[in-house]
PDB file of C-alpha atoms in Angstrom:
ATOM      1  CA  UNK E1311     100.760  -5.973  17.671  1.00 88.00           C
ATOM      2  CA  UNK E1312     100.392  -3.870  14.693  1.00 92.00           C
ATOM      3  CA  UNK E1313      96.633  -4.400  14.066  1.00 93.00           C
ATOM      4  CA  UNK E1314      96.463  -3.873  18.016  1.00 94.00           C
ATOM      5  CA  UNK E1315      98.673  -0.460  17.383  1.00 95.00           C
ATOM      6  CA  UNK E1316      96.057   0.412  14.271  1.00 95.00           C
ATOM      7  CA  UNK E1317      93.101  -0.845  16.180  1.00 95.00           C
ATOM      8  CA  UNK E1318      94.387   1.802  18.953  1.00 95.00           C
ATOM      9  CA  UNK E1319      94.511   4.481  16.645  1.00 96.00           C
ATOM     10  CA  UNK E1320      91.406   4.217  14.803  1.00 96.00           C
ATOM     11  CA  UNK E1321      89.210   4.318  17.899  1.00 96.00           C
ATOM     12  CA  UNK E1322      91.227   6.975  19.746  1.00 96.00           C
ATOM     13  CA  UNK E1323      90.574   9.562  16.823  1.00 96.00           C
ATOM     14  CA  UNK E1324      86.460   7.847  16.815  1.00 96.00           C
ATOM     15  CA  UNK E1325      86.599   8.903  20.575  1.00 96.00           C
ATOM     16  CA  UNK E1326      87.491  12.104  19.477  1.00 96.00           C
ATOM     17  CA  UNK E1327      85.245  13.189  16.644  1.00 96.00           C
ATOM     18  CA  UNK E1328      82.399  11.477  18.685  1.00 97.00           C
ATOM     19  CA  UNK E1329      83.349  14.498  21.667  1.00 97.00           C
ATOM     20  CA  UNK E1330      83.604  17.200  18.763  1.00 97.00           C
ATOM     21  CA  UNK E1331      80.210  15.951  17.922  1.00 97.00           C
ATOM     22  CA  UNK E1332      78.457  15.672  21.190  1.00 98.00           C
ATOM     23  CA  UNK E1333      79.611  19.066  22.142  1.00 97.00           C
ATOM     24  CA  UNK E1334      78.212  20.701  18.903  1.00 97.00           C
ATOM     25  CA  UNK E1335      75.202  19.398  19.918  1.00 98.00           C
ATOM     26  CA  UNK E1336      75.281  20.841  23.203  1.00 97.00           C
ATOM     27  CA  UNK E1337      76.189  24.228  21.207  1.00 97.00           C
ATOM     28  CA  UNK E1338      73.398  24.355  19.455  1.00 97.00           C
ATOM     29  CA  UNK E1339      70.739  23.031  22.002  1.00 98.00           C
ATOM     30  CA  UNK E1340      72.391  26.066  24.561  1.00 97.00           C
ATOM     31  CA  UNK E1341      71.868  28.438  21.586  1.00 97.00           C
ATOM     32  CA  UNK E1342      68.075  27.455  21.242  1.00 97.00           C
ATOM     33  CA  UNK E1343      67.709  27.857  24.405  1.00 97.00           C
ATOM     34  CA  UNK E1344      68.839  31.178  25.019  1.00 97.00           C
ATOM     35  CA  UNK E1345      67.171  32.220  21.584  1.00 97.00           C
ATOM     36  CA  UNK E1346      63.744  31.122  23.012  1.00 97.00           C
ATOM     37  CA  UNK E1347      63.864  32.842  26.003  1.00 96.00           C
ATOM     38  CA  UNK E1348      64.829  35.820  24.364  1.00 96.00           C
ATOM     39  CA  UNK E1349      62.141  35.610  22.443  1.00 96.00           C
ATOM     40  CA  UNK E1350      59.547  34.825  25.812  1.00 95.00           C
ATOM     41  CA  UNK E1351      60.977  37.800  26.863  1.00 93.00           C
ATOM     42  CA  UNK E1352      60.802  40.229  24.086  1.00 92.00           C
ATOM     43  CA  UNK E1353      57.086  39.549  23.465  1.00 91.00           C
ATOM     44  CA  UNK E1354      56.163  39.247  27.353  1.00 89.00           C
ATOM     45  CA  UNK E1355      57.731  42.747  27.679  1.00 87.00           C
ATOM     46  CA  UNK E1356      55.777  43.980  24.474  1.00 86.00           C
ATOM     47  CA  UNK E1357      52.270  42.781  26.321  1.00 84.00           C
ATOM     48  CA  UNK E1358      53.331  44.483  29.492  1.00 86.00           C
ATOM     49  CA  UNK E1359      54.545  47.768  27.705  1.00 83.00           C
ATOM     50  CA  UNK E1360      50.316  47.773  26.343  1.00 80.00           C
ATOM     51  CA  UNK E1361      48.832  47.221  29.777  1.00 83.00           C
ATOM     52  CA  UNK E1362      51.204  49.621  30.831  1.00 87.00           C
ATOM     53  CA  UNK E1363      50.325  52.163  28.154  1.00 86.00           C
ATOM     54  CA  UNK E1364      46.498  51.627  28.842  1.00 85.00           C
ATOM     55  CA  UNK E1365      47.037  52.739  32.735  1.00 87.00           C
ATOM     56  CA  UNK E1366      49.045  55.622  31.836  1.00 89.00           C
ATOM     57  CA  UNK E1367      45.821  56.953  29.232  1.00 88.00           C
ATOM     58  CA  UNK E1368      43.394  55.551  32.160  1.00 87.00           C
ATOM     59  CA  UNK E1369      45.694  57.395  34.752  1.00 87.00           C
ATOM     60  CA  UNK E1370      44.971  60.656  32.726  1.00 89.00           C
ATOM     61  CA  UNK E1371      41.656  60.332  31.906  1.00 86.00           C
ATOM     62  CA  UNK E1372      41.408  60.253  35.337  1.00 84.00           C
ATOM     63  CA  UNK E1373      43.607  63.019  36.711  1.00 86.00           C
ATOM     64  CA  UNK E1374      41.960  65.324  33.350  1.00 86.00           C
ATOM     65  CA  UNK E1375      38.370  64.851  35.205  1.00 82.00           C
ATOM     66  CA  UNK E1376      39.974  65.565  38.675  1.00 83.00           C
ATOM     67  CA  UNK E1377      41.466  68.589  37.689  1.00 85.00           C
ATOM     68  CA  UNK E1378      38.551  69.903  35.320  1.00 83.00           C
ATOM     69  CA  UNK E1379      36.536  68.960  38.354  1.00 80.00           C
ATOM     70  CA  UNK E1380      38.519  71.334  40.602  1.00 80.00           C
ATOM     71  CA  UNK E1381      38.356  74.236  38.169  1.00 83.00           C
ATOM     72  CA  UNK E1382      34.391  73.849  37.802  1.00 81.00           C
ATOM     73  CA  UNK E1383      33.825  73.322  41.077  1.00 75.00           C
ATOM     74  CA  UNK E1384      31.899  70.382  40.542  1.00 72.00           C
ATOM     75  CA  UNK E1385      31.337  66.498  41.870  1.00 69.00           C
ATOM     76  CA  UNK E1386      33.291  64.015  39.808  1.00 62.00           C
ATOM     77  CA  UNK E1387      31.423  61.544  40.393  1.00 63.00           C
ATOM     78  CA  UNK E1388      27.913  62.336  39.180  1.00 60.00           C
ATOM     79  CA  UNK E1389      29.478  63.799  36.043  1.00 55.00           C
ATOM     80  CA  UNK E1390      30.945  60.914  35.510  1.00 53.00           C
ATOM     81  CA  UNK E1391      28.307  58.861  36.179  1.00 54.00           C
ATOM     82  CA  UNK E1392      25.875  60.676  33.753  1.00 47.00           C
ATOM     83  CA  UNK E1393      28.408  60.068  31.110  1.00 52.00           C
ATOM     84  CA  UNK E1394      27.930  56.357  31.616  1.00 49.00           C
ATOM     85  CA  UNK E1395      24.830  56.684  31.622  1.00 48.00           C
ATOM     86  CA  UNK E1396      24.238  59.027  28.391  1.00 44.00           C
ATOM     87  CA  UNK E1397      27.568  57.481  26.579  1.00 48.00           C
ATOM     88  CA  UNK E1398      26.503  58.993  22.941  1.00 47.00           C
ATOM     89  CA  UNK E1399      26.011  62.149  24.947  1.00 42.00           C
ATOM     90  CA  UNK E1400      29.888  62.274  25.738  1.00 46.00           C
ATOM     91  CA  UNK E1401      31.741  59.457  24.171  1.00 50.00           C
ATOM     92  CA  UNK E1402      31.700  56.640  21.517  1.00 47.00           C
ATOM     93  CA  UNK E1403      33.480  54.277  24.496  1.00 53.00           C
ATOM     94  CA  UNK E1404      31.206  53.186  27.403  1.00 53.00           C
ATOM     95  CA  UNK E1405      33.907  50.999  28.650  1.00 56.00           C
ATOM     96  CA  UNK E1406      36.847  53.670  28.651  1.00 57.00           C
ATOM     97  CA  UNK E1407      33.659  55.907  30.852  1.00 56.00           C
ATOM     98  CA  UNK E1408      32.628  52.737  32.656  1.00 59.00           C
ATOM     99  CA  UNK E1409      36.725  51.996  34.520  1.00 62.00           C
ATOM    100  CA  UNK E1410      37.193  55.699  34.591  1.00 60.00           C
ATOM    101  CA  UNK E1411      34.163  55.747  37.344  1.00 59.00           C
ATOM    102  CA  UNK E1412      35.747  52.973  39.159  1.00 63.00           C
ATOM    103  CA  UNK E1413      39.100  54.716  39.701  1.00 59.00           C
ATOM    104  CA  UNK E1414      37.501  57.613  40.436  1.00 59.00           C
ATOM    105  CA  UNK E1415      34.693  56.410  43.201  1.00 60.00           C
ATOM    106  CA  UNK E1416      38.129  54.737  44.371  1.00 59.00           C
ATOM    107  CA  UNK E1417      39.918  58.147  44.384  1.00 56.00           C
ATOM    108  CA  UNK E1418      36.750  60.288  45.993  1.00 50.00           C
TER     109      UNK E1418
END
């Protein structure tokens, strides 16, 4: 009855530090978790916040030639278009030129 008593014991405080165990475990794979996703998250917001910031400068470059437009008194379009064209003429960046048309013919 004693070694039944002991027996009794022993595995009762096993049972125990086995639990204590298990749910470190489960601590730490929760924490991973939440650490990788936070992670996903950070860097998918930092590749939004530069397609964002290329729309914005696109957006301008765009409303800049609309309102310089207006004040000349002239057609967007085919200056815009001879820029793409002539590209040394006006700018080192053809592509920049190139989706500025495209908005624009969208715009006019």
């Amino acid at each position: 009855t004693r070694q039944y008593a002991t027996l009794v014991a022993v595995l009762l405080d096993t049972q125990a530090t086995v639990i204590d165990q298990i749910l470190h475990l489960n601590d730490r794979i929760i924490g991973k978790l939440f650490a990788d996703a936070k992670r996903k998250h950070k860097e998918s917001f930092h590749n939004k916040g530069k397609s964002i910031n290329e729309k914005v400068r696109l957006y301008t470059r765009v409303g800049n030639a609309l309102i310089e437009a207006r004040k000349n008194d002239t057609d967007v379009r085919a200056r815009h278009t001879m820029r793409a064209e002539h590209p040394r003429m006006f700018s080192k960046n053809n592509a920049q030129n190139q989706s500025t048309i495209s908005y624009i013919s969208l715009l006019v």
